[in-house]
Coordinates of C-alpha atoms and ligand atoms in Angstrom, one line a residue:
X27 CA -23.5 -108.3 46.4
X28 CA -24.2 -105.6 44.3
X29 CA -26.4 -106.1 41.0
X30 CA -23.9 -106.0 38.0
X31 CA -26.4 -103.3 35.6
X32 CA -24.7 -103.1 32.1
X33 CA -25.6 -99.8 29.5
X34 CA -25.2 -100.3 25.9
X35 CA -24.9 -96.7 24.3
X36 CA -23.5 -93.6 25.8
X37 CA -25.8 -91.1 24.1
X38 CA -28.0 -89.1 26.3
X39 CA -30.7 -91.8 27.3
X40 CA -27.7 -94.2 28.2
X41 CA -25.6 -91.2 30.0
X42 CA -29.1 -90.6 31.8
X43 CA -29.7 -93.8 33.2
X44 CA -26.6 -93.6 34.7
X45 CA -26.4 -90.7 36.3
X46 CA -29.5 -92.0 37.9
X47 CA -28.3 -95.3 39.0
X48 CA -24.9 -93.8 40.1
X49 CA -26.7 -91.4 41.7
X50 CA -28.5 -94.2 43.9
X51 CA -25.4 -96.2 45.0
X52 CA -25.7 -98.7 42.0
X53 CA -22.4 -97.8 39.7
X54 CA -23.1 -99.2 36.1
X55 CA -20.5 -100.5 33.4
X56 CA -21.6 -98.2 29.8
X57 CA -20.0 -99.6 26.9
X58 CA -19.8 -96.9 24.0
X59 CA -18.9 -98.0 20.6
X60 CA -17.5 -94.4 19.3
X61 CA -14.5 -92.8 20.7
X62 CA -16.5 -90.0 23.3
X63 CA -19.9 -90.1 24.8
X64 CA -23.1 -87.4 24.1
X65 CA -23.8 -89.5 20.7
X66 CA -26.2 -87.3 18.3
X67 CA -25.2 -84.8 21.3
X68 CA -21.2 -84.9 20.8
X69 CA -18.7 -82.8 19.3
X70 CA -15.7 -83.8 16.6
X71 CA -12.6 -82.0 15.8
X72 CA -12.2 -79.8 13.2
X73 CA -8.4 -79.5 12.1
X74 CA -8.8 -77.1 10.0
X75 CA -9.3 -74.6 13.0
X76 CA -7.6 -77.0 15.7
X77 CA -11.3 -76.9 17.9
X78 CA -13.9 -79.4 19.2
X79 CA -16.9 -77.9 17.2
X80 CA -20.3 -79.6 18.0
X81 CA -22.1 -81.7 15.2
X82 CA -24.7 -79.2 15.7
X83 CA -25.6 -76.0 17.9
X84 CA -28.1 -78.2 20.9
X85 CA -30.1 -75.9 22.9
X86 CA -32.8 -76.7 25.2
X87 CA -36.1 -75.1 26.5
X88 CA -36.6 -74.2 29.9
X89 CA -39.9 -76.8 29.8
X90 CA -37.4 -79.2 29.8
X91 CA -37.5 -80.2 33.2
X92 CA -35.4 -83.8 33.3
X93 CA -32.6 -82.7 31.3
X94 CA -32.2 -79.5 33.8
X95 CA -32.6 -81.7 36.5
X96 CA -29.8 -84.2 34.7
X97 CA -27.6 -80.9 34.7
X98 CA -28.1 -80.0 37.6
X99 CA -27.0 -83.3 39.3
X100 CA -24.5 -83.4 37.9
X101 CA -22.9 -80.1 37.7
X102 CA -23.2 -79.5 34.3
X103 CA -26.0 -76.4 34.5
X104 CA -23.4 -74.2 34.9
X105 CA -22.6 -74.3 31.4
X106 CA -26.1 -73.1 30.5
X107 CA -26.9 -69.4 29.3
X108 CA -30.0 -68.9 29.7
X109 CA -31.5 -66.5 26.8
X110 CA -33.4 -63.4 28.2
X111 CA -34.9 -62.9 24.9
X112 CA -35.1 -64.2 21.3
X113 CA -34.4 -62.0 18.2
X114 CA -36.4 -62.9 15.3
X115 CA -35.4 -61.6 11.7
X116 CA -38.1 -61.0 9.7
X117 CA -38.2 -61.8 5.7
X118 CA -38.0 -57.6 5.6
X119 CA -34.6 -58.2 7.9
X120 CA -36.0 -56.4 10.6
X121 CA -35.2 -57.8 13.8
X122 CA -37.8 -58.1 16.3
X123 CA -37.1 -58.5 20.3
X124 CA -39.1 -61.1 21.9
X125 CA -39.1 -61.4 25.3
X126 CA -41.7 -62.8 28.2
X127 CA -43.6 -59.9 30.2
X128 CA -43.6 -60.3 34.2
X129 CA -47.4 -61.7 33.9
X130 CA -48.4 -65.5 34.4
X131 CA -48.9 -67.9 31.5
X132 CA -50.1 -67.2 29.1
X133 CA -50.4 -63.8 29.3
X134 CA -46.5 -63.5 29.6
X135 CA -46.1 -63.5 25.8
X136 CA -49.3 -61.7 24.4
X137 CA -47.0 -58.6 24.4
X138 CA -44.2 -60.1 22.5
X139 CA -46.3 -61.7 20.1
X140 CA -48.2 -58.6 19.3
X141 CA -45.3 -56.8 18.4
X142 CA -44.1 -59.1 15.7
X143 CA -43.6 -57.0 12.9
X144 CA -43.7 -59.1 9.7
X145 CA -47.5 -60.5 10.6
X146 CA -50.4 -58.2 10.0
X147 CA -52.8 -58.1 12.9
X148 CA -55.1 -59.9 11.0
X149 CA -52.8 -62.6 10.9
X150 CA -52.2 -62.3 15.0
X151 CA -56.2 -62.6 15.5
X152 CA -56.0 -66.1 13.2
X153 CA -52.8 -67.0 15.0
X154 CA -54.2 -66.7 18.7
X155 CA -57.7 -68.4 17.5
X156 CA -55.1 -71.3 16.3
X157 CA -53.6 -71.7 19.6
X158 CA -56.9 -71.9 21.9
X159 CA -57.5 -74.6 19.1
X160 CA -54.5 -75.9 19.9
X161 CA -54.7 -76.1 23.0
X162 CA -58.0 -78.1 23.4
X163 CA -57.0 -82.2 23.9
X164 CA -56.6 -83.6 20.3
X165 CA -59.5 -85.1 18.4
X166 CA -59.5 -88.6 16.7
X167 CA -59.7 -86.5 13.3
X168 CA -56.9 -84.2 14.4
X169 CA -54.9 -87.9 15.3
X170 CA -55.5 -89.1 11.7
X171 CA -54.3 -85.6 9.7
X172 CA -51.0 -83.9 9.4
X173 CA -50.6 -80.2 11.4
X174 CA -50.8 -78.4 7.8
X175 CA -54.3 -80.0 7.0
X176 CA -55.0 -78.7 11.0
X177 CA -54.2 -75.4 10.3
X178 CA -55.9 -74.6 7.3
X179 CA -59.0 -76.4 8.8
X180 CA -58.2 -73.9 11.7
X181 CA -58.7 -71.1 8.6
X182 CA -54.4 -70.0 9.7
X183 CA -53.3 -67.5 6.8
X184 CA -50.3 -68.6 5.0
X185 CA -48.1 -66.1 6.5
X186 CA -49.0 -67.4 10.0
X187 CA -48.2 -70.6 8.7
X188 CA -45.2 -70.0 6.9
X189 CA -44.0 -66.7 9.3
X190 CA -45.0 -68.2 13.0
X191 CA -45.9 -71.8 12.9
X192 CA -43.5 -73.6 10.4
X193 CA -40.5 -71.4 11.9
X194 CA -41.2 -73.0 15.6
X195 CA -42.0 -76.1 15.0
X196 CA -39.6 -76.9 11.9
X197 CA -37.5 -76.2 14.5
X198 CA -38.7 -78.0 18.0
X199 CA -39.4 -81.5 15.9
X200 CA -37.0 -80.9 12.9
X201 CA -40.1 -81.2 10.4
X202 CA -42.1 -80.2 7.6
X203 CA -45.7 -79.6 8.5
X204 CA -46.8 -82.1 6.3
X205 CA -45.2 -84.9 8.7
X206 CA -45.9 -83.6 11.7
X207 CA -49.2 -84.9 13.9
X208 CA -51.4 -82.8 16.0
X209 CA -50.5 -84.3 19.2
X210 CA -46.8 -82.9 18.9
X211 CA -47.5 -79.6 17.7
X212 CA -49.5 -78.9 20.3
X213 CA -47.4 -80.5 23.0
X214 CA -44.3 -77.8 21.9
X215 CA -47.2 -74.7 21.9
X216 CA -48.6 -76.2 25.4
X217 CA -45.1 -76.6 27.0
X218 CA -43.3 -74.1 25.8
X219 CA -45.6 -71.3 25.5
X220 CA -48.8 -71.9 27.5
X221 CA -48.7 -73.4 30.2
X222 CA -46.0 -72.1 32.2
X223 CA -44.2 -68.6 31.9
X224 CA -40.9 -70.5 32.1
X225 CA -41.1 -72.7 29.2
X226 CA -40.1 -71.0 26.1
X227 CA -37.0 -70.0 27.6
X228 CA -33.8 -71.1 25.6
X229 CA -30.6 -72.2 27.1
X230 CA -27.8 -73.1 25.1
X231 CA -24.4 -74.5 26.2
X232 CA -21.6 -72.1 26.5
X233 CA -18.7 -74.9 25.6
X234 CA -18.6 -77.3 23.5
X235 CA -21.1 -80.3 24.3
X236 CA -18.0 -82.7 24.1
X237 CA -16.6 -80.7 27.5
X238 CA -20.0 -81.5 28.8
X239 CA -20.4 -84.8 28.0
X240 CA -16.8 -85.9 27.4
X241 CA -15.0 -84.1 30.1
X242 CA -16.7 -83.2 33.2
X243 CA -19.6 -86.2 33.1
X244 CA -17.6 -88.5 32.7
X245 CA -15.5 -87.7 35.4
X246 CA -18.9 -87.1 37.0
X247 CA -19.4 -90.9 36.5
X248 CA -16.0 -92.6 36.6
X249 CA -15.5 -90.8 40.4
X250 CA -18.8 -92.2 41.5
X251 CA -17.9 -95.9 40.2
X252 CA -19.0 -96.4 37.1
X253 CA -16.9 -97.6 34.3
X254 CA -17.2 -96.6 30.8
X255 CA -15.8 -98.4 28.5
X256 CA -15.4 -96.5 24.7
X257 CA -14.9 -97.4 21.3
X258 CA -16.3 -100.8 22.5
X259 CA -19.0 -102.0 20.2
X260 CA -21.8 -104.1 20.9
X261 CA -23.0 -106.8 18.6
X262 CA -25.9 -108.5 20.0
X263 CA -27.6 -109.3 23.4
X264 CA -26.8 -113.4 24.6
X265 CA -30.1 -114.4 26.3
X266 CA -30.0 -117.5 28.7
X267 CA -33.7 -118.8 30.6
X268 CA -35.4 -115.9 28.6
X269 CA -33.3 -113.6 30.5
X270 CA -30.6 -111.4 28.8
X271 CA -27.3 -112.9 30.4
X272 CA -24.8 -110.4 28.9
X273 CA -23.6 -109.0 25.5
X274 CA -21.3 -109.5 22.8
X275 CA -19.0 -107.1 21.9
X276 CA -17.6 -106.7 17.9
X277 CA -13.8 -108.2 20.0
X278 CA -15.9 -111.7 20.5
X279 CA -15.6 -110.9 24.3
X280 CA -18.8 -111.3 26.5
X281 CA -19.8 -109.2 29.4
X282 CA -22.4 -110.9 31.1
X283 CA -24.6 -108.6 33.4
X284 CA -27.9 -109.1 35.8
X285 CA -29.5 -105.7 34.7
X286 CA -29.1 -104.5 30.8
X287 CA -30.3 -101.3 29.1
X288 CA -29.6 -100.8 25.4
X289 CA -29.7 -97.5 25.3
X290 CA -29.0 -97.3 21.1
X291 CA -31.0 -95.3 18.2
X292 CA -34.0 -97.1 16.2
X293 CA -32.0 -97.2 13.3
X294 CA -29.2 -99.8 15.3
X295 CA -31.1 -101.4 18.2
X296 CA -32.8 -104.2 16.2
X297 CA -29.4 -105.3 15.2
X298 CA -28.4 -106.3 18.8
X299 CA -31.7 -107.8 19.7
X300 CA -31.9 -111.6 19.9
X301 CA -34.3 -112.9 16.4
X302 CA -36.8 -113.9 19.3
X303 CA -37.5 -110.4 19.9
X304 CA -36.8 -109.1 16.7
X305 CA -40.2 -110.0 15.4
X306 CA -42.1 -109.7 19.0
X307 CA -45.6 -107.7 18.4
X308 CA -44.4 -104.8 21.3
X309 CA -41.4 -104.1 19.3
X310 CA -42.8 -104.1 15.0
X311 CA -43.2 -100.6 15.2
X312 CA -39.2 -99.9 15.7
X313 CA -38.8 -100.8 11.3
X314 CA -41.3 -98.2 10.6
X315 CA -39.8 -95.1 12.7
X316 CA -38.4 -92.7 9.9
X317 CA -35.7 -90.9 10.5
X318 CA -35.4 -86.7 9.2
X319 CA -32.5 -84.7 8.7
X320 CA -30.7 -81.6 10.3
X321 CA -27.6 -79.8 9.0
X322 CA -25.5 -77.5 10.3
X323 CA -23.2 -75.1 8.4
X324 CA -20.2 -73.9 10.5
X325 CA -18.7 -70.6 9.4
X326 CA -15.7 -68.6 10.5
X327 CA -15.2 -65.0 9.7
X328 CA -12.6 -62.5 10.2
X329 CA -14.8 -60.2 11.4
X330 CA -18.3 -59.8 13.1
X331 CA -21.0 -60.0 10.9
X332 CA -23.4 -59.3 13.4
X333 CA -23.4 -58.7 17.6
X334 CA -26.7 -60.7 18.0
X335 CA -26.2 -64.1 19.8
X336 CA -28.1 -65.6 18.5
X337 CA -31.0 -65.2 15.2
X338 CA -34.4 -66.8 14.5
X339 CA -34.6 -66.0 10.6
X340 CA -38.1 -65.8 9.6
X341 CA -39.1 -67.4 5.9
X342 CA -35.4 -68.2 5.1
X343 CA -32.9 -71.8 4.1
X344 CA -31.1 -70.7 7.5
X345 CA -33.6 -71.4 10.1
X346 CA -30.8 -70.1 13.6
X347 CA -28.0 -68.0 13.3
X348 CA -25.9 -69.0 16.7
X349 CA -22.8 -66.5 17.7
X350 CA -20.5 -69.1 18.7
X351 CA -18.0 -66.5 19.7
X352 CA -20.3 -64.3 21.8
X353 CA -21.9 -67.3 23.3
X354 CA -18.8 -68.3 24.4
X355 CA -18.0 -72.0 22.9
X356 CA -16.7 -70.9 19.3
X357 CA -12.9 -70.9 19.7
X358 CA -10.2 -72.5 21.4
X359 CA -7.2 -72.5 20.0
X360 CA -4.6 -75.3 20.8
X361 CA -0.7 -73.4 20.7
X362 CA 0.1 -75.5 17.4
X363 CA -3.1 -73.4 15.8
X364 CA -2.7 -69.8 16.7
X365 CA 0.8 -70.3 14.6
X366 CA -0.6 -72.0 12.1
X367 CA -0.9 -69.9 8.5
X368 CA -4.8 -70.4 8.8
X369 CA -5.2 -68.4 12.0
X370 CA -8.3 -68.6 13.4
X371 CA -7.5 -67.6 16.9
X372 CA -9.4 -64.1 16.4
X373 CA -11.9 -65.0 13.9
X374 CA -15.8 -65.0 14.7
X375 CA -17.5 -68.0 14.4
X376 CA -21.1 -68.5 13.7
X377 CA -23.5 -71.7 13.4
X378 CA -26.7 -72.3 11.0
X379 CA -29.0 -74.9 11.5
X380 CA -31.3 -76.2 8.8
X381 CA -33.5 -78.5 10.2
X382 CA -35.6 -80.5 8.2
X383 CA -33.1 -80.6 5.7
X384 CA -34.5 -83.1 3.3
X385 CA -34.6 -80.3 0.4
X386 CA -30.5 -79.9 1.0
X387 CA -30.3 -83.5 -0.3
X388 CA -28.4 -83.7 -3.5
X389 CA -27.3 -80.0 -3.8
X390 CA -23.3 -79.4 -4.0
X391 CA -22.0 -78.0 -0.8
X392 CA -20.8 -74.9 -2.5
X393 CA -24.4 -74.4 -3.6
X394 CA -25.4 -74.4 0.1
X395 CA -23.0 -72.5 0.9
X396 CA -23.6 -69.5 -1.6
X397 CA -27.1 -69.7 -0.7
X398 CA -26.2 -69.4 2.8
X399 CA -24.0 -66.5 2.1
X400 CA -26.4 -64.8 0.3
X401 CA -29.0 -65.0 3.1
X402 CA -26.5 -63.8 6.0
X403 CA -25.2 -61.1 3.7
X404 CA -29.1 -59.6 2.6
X405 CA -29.8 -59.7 6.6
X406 CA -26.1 -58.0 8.3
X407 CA -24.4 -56.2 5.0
X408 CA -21.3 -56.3 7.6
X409 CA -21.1 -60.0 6.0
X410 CA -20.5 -58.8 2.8
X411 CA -17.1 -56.8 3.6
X412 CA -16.3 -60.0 5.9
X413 CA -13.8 -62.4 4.6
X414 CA -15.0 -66.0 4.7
X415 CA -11.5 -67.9 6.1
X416 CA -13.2 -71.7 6.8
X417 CA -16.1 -73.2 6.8
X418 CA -17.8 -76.4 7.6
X419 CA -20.8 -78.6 6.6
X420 CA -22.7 -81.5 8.5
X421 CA -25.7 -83.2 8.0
X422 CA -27.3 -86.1 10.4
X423 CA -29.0 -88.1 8.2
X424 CA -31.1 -89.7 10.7
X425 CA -30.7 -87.0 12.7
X426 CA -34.3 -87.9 15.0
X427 CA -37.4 -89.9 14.4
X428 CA -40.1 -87.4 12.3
X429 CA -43.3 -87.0 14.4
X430 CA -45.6 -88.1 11.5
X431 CA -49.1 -88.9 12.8
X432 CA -49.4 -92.4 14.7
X433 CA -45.7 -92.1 15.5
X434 CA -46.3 -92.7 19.2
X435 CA -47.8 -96.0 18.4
X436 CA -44.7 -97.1 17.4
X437 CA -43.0 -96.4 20.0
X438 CA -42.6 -99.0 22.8
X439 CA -42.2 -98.6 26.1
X440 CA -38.6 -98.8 28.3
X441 CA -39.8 -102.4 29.3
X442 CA -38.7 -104.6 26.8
X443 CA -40.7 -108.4 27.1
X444 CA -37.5 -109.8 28.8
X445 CA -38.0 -108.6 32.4
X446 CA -34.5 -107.7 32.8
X447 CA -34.1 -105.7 29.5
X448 CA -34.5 -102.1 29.1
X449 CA -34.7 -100.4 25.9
X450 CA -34.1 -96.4 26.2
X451 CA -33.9 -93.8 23.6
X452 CA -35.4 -90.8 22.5
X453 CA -37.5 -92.8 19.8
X454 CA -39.0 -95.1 23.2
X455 CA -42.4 -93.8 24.8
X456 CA -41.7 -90.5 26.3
X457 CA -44.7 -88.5 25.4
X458 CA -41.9 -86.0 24.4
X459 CA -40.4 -85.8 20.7
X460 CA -37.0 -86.5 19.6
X461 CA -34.9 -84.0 21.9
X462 CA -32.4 -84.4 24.5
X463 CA -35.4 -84.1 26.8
X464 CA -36.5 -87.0 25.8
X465 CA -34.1 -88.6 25.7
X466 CA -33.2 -87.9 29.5
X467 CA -36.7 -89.0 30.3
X468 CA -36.2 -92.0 28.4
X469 CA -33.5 -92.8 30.6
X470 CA -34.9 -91.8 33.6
X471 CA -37.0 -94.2 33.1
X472 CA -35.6 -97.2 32.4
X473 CA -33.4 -96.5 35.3
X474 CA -36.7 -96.2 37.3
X475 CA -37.2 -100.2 36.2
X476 CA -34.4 -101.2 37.2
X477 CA -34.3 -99.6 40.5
X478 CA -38.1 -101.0 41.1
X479 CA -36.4 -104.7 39.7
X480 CA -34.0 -104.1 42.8
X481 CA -36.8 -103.3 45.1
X482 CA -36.4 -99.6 44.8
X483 CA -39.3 -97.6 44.5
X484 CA -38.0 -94.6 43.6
X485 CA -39.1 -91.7 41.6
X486 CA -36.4 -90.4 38.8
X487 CA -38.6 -89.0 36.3
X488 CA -38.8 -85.2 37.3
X489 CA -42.7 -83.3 36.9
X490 CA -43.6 -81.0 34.7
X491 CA -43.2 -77.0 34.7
X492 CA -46.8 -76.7 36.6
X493 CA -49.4 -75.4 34.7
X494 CA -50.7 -72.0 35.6
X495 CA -53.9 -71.2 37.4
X496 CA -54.7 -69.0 34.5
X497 CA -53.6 -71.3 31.6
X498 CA -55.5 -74.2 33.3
X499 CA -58.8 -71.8 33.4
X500 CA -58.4 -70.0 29.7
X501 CA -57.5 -74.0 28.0
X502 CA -58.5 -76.3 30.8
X503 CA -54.5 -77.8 30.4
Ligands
LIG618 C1 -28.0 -82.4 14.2 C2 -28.8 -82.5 15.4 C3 -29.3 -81.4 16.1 C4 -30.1 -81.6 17.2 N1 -30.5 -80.5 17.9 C5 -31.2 -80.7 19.1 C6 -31.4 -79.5 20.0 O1 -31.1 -78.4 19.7 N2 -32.1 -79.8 21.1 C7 -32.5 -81.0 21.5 O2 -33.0 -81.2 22.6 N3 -32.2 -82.1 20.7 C8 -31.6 -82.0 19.6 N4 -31.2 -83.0 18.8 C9 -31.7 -84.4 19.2 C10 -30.9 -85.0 20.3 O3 -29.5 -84.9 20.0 C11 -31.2 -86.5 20.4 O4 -32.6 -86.6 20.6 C12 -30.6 -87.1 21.6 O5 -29.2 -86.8 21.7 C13 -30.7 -88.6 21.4 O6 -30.0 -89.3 22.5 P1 -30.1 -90.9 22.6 O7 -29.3 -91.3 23.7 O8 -31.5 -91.3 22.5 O9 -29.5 -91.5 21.2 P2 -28.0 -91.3 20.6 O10 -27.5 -90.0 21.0 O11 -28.1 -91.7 19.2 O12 -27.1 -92.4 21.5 C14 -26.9 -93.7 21.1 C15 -25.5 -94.1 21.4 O13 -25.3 -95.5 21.1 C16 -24.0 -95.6 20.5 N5 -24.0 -96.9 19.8 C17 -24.6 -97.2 18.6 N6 -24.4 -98.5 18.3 C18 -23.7 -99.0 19.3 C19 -23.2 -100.3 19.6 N7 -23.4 -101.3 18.7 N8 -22.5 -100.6 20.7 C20 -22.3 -99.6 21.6 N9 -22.7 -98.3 21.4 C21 -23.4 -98.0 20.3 C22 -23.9 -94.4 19.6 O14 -22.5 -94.2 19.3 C23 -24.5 -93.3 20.5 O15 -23.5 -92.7 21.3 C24 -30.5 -82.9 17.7 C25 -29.9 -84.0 17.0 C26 -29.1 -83.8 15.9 C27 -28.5 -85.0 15.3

């Protein structure tokens, strides 16, 4: 008979372990409390203009080799755009081109980085001594200090800090430099810049992620077996001979299970746990994750305000400007909204993300938005003739765990102490941050437990981008 596996969560980590258990032969049941799967991933609709709008413009990096490989299987990398270059705007508003050379790491992007035009060339020199820093394996004193203490130690001028390394990595780990250890820094310059000329590529969906995640995985799923179960909330794991037996959902009813993986954030899991695991010494560092913020302010126009698809702005509140319309997600009307007095069927809809958006908190929404305005209109004057018809404002609280030095010692592994308990998330050991990668890889690998559990040996979690010849010789990586 087969094993009866049960997922609790159908964010990323959850959606990836069962894609590769389904993917196997062994069909899972994934109970989701909300309404739709892709949690921090996911969509809502917007009434105002009738469309599924994501909670936030997701993009990922072309080092992100699981959650390709998740697409991929399951017929979802089609609805990446891959970016050929990215378009940095600098505090002057110049816009600079950035795009990989046809060379091997790392000389791919000595080119692009040369021709930034808001750093001074004595700031390039500092910046590429701070990488080959970077790039050397991290020191106990680099564990102990926060990346801001690195760099000045590593003699960075504060336009390289505030012009080239806060803009990246504010980004990547959703940061300030103050809370952000060594180890992660380096792990986005090795990955995405370094060590393979693939890396740093950005792909960003071209529909909404609810049609990914929603629509066309689920079916994905649901044809191959599994059963998802939504708006079906779990309140705590029923243990029986120190094995997990089954859960309890919020309706009283129990689904028992042989296999489980709880598949929830940091800020939820210890909720469902049974008390005896609660205060187990593997799992004390799950209270002491903190959580750090990312808002996105949604904006429709009726006109362009600029043809770019998408913006890095350099030493600005607005850290991406993201063309919805160009890149192909922004609108899609429903028949009740393109009669509607509001009409929004022809206007041009553009994303910001602020990550790190603890210095949002408090501030009136109009205040954002003026400040926003203001920004958008200083860069493209187009947006000053452009009439604002709606906009929107979201901000995940606990939008990922802040990579603050000795974070990964907090983080346990997939294996929970009950053999037949997996606990996946982008907060469990990855070795990656907070990221839909990571999640994926958290997934990957709890699946990987189970399928060892069930006397499968095989190998989910997908390698690395390999490291060039050249990258491995100039930084030993
Ligand atoms: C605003 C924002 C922007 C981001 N931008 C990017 C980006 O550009 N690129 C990138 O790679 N990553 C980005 N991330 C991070 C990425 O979204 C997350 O790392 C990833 O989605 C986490 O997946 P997860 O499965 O670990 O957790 P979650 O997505 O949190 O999934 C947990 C699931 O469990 C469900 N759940 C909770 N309680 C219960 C219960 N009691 N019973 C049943 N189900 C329950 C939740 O509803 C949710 O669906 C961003 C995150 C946010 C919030």
């Amino acid at each position: 008979m087969s094993p009866r596996i049960l997922i609790v969560g159908g964010g990323l980590a959850g959606l990836a372990s069962a894609v590769a258990l389904t993917d196997r032969g062994f069909p899972c049941t994934l109970l989701e409390s909300r309404p739709r799967l892709g949690g921090r991933a996911s969509s809502f609709r917007d009434p105002t203009s009738d469309t599924e709008i994501d909670n936030c413009q997701h993009v990922t990096l072309g080092c992100c080799t699981n959650f390709r490989h998740f697409c991929q299987t399951t017929g979802l990398a089609d609805y990446f755009q891959r970016e050929p270059a990215l378009f940095f705007v600098g505090p002057e508003g110049k816009t600079d081109r950035f795009a990989a050379d046809p060379l091997p790491a790392p000389l791919h992007l000595v080119r692009a980085f040369a021709r930034l035009s808001y750093l001074s060339w004595s700031d390039k020199i500092a910046l590429a001594r701070g990488l080959k820093a970077l790039a050397r394996p991290v020191s106990a004193q680099d564990e102990s200090e926060p990346f801001s203490e690195w760099l000045r130690r590593h003699h960075q001028t504060e336009a390289t800090i505030q012009r080239f390394w806060l803009v990246v990595l504010v980004s990547a780990l959703s940061e300030s430099l103050e809370r952000i250890s060594v180890g992660h820094a380096r792990k986005v310059f090795v990955d995405a810049f370094l060590a393979h000329r693939d890396g740093w590529y950005v792909d960003i969906p071209s529909v909404p992620l609810e049609e990914l995640y929603g629509g066309r995985l689920t079916n994905w799923l649901t044809s191959r077996g599994t059963e998802i179960r939504l708006q079906t909330s779990v309140e705590q794991i029923e243990m029986a001979d120190d094995r997990a037996s089954g859960v309890r959902l919020a309706s009283h009813e129990i689904v028992s299970t042989d296999e489980l993986i709880v598949a929830l954030p940091f800020f939820r899991v210890l909720t469902v746990l049974p008390s005896s695991l609660k205060s187990h010494p593997d799992l004390a560092g799950i209270e002491q994750l903190e959580p750090a913020p990312i808002s996105s302010i949604h904006l429709w126009f009726d006109r362009p305000i600029t043809e770019l698809r998408h913006a890095v702005l350099v030493d600005r509140v607005c850290q991406w400007v993201f063309n919805r319309t160009a890149i192909g997600a922004g609108h899609r009307p429903t028949a009740e909204s393109a009669t509607t007095e509001n009409n929004l069927d022809s206007a041009h809809y553009y994303q910001i993300v602020i990550s790190a958006s603890h210095h949002l908190a408090g501030r009136s929404k109009d205040d954002i938005l003026n400040d926003v305005l203001i920004e958008l209109q200083a860069i493209w004057p187009a947006t000053k003739q452009a009439k604002l018809l709606h906009s929107r404002q979201v901000t995940e609280h606990r939008a990922v765990f802040s990579p603050v030095p000795g974070v990964d010692s907090l983080r346990p592994t997939q294996q929970s102490p009950v053999a037949n308990l997996q606990l996946t998330g982008d907060w469990t050991q990855t070795g990656w941050p907070a990221t839909m990668e990571g999640a994926v890889r958290s997934g990957y690998l709890a699946a990987s437990n189970v399928l060892r559990r069930l006397g499968q040996n095989d190998t989910v979690l997908q390698s690395n981008l390999p490291t060039s010849l050249l990258s491995r010789w100039m930084f030993g990586l």
